[in-house]
CSV table of C-alpha atoms in Angstrom, one decimal:
chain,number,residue,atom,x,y,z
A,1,UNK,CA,30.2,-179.8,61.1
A,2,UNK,CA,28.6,-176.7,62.8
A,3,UNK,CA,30.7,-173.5,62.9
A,4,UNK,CA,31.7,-172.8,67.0
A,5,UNK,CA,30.3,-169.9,68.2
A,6,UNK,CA,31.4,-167.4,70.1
A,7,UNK,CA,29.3,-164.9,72.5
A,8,UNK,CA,30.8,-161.6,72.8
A,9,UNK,CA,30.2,-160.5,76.6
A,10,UNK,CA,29.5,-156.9,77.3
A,11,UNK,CA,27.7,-154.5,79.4
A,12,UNK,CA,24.9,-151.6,78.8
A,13,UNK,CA,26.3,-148.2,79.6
A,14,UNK,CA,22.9,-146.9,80.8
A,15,UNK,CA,19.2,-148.4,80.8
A,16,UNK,CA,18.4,-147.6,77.3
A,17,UNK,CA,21.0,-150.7,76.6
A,18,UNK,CA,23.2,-148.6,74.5
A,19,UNK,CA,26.7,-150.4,73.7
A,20,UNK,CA,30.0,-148.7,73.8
A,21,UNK,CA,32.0,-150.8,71.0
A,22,UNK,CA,29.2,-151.1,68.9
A,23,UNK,CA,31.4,-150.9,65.8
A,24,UNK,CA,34.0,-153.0,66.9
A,25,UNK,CA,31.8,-155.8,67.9
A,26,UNK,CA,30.4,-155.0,64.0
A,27,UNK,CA,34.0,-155.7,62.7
A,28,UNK,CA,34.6,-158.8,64.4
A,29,UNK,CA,31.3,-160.3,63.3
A,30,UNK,CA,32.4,-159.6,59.6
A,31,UNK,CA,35.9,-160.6,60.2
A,32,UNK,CA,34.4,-163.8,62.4
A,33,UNK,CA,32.0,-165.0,59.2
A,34,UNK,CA,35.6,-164.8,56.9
A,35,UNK,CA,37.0,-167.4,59.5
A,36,UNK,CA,34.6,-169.4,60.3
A,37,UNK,CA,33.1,-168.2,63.1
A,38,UNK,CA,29.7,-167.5,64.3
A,39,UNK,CA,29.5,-164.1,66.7
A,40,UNK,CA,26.8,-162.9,68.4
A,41,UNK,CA,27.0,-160.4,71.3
A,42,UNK,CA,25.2,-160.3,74.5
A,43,UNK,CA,25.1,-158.7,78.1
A,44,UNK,CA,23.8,-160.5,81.8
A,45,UNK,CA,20.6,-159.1,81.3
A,46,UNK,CA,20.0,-161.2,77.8
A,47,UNK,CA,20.4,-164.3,79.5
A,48,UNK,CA,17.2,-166.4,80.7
A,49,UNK,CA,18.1,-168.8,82.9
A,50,UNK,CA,14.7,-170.8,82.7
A,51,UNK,CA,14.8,-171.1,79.3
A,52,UNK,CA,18.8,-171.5,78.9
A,53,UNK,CA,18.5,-169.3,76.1
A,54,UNK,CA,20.1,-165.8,75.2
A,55,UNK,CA,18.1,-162.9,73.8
A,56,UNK,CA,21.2,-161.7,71.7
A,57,UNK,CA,22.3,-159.0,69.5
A,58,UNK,CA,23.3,-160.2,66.3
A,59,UNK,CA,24.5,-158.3,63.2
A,60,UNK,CA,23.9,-158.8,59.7
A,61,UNK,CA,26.7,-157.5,57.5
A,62,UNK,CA,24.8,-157.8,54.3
A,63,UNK,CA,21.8,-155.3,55.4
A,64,UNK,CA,23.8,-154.0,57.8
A,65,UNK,CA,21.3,-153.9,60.4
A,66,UNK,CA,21.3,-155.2,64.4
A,67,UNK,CA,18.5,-157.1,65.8
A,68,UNK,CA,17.8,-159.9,68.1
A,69,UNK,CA,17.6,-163.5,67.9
A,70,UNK,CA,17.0,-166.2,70.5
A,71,UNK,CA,20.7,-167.7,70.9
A,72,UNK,CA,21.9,-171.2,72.5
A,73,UNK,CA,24.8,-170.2,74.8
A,74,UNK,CA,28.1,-170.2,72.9
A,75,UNK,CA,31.2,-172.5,72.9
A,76,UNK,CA,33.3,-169.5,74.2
A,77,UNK,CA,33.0,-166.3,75.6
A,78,UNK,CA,34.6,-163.5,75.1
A,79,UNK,CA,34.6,-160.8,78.1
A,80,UNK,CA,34.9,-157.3,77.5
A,81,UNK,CA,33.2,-155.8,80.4
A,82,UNK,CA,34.6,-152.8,81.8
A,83,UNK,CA,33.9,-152.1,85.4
A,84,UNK,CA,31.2,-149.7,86.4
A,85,UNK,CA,29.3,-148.6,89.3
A,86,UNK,CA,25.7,-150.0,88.4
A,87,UNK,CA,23.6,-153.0,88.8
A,88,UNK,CA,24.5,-154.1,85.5
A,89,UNK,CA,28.2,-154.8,87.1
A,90,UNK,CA,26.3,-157.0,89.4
A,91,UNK,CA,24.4,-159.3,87.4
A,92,UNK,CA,28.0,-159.5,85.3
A,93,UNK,CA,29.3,-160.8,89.0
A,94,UNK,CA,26.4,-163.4,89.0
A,95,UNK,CA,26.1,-164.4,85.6
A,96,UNK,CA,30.3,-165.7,86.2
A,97,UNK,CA,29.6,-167.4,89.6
A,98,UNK,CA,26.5,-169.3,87.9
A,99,UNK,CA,28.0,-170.3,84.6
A,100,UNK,CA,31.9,-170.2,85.8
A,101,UNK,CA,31.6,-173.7,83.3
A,102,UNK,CA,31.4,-171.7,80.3
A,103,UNK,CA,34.7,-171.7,78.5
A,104,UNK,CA,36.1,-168.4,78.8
A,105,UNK,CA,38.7,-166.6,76.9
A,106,UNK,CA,39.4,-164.1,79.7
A,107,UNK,CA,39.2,-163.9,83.1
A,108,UNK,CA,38.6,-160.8,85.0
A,109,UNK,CA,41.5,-158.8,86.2
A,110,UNK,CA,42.4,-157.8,90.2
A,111,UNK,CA,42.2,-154.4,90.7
A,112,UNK,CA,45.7,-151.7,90.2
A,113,UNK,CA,46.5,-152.4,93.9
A,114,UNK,CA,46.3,-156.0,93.3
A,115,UNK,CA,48.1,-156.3,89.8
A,116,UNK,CA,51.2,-154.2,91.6
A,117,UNK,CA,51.6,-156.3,94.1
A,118,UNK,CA,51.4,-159.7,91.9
A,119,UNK,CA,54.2,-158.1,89.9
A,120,UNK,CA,56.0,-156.9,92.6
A,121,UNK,CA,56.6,-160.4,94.1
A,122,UNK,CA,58.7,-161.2,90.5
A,123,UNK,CA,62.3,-159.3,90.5
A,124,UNK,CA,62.1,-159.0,86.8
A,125,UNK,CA,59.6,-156.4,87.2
A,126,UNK,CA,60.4,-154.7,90.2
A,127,UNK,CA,62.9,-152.0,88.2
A,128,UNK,CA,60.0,-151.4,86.2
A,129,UNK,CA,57.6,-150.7,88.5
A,130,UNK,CA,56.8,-147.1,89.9
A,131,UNK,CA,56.8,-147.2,93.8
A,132,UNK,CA,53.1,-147.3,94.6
A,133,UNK,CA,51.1,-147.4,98.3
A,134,UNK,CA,47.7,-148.0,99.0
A,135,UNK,CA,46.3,-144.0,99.9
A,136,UNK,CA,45.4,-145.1,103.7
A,137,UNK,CA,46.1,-141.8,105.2
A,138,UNK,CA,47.7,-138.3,103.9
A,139,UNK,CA,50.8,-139.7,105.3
A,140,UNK,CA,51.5,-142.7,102.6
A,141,UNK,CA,51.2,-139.4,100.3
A,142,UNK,CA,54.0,-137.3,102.0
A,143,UNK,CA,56.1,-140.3,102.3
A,144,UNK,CA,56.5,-140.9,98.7
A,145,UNK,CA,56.5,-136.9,98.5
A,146,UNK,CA,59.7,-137.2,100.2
A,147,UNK,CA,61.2,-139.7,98.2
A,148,UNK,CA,60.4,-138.1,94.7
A,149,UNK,CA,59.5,-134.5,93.3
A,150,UNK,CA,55.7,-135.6,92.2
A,151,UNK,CA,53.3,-138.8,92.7
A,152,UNK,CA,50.1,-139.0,91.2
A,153,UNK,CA,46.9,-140.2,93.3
A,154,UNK,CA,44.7,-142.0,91.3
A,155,UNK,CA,41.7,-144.6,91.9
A,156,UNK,CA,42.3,-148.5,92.5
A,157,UNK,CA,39.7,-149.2,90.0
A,158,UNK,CA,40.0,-146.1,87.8
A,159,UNK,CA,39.4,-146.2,83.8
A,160,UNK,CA,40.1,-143.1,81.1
A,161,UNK,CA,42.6,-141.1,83.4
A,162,UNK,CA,39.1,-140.2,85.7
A,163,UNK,CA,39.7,-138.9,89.2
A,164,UNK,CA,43.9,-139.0,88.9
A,165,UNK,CA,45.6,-136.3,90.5
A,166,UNK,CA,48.8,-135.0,90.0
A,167,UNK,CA,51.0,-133.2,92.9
A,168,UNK,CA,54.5,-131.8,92.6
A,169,UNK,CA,56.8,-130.4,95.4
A,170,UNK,CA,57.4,-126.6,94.9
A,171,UNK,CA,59.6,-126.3,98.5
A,172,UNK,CA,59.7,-128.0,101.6
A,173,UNK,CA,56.0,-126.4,102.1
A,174,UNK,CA,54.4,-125.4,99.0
A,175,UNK,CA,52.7,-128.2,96.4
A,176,UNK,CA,51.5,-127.5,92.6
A,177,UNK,CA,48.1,-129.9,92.0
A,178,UNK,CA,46.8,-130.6,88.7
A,179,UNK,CA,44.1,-133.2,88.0
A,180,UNK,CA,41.1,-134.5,86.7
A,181,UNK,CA,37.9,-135.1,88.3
A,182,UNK,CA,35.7,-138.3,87.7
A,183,UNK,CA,33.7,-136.9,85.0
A,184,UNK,CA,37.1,-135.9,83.4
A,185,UNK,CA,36.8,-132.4,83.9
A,186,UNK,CA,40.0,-130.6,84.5
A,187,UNK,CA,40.7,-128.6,87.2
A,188,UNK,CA,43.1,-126.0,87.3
A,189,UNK,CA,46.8,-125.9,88.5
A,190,UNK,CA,46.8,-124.6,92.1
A,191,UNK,CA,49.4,-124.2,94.7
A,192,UNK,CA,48.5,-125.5,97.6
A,193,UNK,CA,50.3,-124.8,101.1
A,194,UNK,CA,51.3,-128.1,102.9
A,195,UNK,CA,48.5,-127.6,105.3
A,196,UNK,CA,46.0,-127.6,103.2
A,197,UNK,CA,47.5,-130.3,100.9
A,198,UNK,CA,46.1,-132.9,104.0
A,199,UNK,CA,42.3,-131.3,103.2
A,200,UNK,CA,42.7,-131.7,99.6
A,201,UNK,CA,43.6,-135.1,99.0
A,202,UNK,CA,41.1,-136.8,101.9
A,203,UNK,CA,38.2,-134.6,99.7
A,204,UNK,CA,39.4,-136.1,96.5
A,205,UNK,CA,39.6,-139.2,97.3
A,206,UNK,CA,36.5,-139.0,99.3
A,207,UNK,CA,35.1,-142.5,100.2
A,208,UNK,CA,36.9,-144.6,97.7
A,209,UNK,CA,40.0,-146.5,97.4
A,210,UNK,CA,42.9,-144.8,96.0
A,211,UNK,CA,46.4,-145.1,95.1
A,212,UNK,CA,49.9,-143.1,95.5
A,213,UNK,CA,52.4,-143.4,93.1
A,214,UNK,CA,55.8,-142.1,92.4
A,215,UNK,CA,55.5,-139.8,89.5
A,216,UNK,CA,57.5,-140.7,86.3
A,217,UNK,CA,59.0,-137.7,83.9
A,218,UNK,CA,56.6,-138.1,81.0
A,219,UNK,CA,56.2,-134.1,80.0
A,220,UNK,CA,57.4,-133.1,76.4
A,221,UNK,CA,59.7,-129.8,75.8
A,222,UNK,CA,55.8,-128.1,75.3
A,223,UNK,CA,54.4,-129.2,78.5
A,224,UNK,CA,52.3,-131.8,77.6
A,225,UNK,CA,52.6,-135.8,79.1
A,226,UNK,CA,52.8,-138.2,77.1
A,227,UNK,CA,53.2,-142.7,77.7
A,228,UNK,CA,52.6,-145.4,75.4
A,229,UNK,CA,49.8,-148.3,74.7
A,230,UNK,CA,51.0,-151.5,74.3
A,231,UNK,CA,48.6,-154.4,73.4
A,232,UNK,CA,49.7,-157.6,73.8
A,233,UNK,CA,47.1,-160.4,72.5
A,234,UNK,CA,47.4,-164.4,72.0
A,235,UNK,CA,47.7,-165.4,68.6
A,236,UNK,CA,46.0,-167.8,65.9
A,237,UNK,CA,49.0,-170.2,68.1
A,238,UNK,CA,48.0,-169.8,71.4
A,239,UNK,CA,50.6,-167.8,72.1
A,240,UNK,CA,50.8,-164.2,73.2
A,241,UNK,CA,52.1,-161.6,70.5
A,242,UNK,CA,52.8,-158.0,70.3
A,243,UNK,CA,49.5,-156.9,68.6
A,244,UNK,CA,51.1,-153.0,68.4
A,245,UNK,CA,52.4,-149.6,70.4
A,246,UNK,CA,51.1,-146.2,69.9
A,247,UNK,CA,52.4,-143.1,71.6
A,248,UNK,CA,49.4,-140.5,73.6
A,249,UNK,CA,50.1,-137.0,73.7
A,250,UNK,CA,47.5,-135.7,76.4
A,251,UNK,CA,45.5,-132.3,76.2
A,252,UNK,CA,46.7,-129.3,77.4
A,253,UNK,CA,46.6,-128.9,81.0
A,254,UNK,CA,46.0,-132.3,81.3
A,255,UNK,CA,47.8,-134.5,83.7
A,256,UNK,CA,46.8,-137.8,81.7
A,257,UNK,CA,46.9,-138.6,78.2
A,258,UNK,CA,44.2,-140.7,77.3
A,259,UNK,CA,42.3,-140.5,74.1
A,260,UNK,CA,38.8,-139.9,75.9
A,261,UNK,CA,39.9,-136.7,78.1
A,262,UNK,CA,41.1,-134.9,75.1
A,263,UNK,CA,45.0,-136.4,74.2
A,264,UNK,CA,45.8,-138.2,70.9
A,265,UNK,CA,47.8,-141.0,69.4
A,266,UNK,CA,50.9,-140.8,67.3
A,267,UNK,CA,53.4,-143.7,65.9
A,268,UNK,CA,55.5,-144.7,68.9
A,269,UNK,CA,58.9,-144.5,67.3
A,270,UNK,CA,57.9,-140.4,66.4
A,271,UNK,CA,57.4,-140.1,69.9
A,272,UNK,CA,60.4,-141.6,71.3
A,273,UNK,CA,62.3,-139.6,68.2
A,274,UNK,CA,61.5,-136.7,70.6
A,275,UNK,CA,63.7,-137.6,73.9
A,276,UNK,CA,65.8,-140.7,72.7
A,277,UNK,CA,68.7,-139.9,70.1
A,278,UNK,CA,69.6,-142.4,67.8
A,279,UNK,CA,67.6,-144.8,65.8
A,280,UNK,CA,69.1,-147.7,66.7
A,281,UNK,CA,68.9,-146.9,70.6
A,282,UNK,CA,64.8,-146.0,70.1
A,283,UNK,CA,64.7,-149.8,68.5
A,284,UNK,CA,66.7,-150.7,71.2
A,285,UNK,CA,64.0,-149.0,73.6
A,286,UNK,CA,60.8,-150.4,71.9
A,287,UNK,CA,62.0,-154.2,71.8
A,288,UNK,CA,62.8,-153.7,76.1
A,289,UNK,CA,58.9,-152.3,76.2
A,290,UNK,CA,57.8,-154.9,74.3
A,291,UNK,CA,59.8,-158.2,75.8
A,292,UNK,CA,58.6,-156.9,79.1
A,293,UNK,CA,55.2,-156.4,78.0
A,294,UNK,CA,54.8,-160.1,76.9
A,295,UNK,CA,56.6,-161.6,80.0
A,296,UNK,CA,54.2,-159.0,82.3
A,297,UNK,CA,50.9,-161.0,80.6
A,298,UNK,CA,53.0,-164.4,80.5
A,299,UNK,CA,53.0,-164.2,84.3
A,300,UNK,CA,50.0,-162.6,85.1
A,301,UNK,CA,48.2,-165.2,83.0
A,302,UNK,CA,50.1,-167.9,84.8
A,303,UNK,CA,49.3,-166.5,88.3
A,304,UNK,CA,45.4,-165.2,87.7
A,305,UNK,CA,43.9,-167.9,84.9
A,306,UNK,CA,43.4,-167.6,81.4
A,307,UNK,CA,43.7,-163.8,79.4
A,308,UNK,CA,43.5,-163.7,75.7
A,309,UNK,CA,44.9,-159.5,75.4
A,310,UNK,CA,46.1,-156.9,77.7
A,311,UNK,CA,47.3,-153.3,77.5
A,312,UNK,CA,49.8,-151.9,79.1
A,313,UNK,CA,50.2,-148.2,80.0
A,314,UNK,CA,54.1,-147.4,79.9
A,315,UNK,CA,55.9,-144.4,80.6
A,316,UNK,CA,59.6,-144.3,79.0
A,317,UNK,CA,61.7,-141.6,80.4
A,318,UNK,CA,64.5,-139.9,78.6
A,319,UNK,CA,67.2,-142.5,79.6
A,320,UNK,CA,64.7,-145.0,77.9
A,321,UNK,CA,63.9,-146.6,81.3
A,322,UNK,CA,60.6,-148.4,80.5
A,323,UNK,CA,58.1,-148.4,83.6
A,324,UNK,CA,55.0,-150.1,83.7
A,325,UNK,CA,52.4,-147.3,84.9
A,326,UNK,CA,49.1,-149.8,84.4
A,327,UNK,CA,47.6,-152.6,83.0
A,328,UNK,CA,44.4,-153.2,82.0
A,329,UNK,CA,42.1,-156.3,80.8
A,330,UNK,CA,39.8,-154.9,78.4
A,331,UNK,CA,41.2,-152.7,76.2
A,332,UNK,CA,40.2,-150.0,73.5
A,333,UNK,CA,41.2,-150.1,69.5
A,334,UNK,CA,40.6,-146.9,68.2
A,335,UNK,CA,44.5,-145.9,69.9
A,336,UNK,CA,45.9,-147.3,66.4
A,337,UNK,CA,43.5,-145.9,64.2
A,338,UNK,CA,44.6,-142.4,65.3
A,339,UNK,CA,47.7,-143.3,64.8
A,340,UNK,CA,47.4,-144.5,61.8
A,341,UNK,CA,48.7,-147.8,62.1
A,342,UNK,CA,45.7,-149.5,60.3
A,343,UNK,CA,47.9,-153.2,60.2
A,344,UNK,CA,47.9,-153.0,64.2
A,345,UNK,CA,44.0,-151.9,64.5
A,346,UNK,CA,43.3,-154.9,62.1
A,347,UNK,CA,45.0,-157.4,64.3
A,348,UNK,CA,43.4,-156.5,67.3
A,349,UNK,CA,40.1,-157.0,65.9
A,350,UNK,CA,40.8,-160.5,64.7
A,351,UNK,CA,43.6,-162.0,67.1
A,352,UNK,CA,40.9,-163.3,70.1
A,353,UNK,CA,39.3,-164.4,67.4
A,354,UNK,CA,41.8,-166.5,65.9
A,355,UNK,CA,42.7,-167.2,69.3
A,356,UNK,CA,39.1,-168.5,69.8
A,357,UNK,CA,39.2,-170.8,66.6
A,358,UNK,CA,42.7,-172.2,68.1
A,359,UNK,CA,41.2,-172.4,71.5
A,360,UNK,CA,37.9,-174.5,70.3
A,361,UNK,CA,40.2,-176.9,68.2
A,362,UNK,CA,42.2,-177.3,70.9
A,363,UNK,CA,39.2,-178.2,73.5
A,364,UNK,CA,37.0,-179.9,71.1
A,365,UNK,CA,39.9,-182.1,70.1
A,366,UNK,CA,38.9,-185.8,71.2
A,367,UNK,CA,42.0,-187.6,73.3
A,368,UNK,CA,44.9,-188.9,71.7
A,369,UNK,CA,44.8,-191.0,74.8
């Protein structure tokens, strides 16, 4: 019997079709031939739709060399396609609608605005939940502003902390603003009068769609914000599992922490050592994050269609109050090799893969009927 095969879908950050997770696509092809599974990798621009054949990328641990091969389409696919402003994203949109047939390990998620409100609609959550508003006008900004000391504006479809913006009441008139612009630059901390505040935040939002959310206390005695990664991934079962947590510490000045714009990774239970007392409360703390963090892809999974991983960006404040800041669909590794928990990097690499293997047993399985 032929191995199954599984095509790892991806997309070219630029047009000399350079790949982003290179490596990791490297390690799941070696840890794929262990299990029994054939990988190759591929993007919508290797697929030829006369000759229903995909020029594909395929690695060869041995020599440990790339080239590319002629490939049949696979028994499953793996997305991990990160949106992006290009034409590449488009021919991702067609190459879904044509071959929506294909088994699929994971759908593509809604947008930020979207997610919230899908969670939203589930009470479980709602305490959870940061109070967010679509950014429609300056006024769905000073509302919140009035509510809460500091929101943060940031992008509906926004990836690696780019174009999030940070502003905290000073007085009834004055406003502190810290951010970072799209290409992750950080711009300084100014304060801002209220009537200038309006000018500010229609410029940085400019002609995109934006969010306003309630800011969550997330800065550490030295100044610096910090949340946590939790993935989440199905299992060798079927079922989804805690894969791991890592704290990030962001850069200086920074008013995110992810690992591209200059923060780093830490063990999650040093991090909470530093505003939860007690060792049995911080367990106490990390099994909340992580019971909500299953249930959150449980339901999303039930309501959008099939997922195989998801992380999940939480903030835990010093009453160890877990709120859920994002989620996203196609998440990173490398948070647990800076981390240093090398047991959680390795089962993200091969969980959708045992996943897949359970998946194509489960599909390829003739009827009992």
């Amino acid at each position: 019997m032929s191995q199954p095969v599984l095509g790892i879908l991806t997309l070219y950050m630029n047009n000399k079709k350079q790949l982003e997770e290179r490596h990791i696509y490297q390690k799941m092809i070696i840890e794929g031939q262990r299990l029994g599974l054939d990988i190759f990798v591929f993007t919508p621009m290797d697929v030829y739709d006369s000759k229903k054949m995909i020029h594909a990328l395929v690695y060869d641990p041995k020599k440990r060399t790339w080239s590319r091969k002629w490939r049949s389409f696979p028994n499953l696919i793996f997305d991990r396609c990160r949106i992006q402003r290009s034409k590449r994203f488009e021919q991702l949109r067609r190459f879904r609608s044509r071959y929506a047939n294909l088994n699929y390990l994971n759908r593509p998620l809604r947008d930020k605005w979207t997610i919230y409100q899908i969670l939203l609609k589930k009470s479980r959550f709602r305490s959870h939940l940061p109070r967010t508003l679509m950014f429609r006008s300056t006024a769905d900004v000073f509302n919140l502003l009035n509510d809460y000391p500091s929101i943060y504006v940031k992008p509906v479809n926004g990836t690696g902390g780019r174009g999030i913006a940070r502003v905290e009441k000073l007085s009834n008139d004055m406003y502190l603003i810290q951010g970072r612009k799209k290409n992750r630059r950080i711009i300084p901390a100014q304060k801002l009068h209220k009537a200038r505040l309006s000018a500010f935040l229609l410029n940085w939002r400019g002609s995109g769609r934006f969010l306003a959310q309630q800011g969550i206390q997330i800065k550490l005695p030295n100044g610096r914000v910090h949340d946590y990664r939790m993935l989440v991934q199905k299992n060798g079962h079927g079922e989804w599992d805690v894969t791991g947590c890592a704290g990030r510490i962001g850069a200086p000045r920074s008013v995110t922490s992810n690992l591209h714009g200059g923060g780093h990774a830490v063990m999650m239970n040093s991090l909470l050592a530093q505003g939860i007392t007690g060792e049995e409360r911080r367990q106490e703390v990390r099994r909340t994050a992580e019971r909500l963090s299953l249930e959150i892809a449980a339901y999303l999974e039930k309501t959008i269609g099939a997922l195989c991983e998801l992380a999940l960006d939480l903030a835990i404040d010093k009453n160890g109050h877990v709120y859920v800041l994002e989620v996203n669909p196609k998440p990173a590794r490398e948070v647990f090799i800076q981390s240093g928990d090398s047991e959680a990097y390795r089962r993200a690499i091969i969980r959708p893969l045992e996943y897949a293997l359970w998946l194509h047993k489960r599909t390829a399985a003739p009827s009992s009927q």
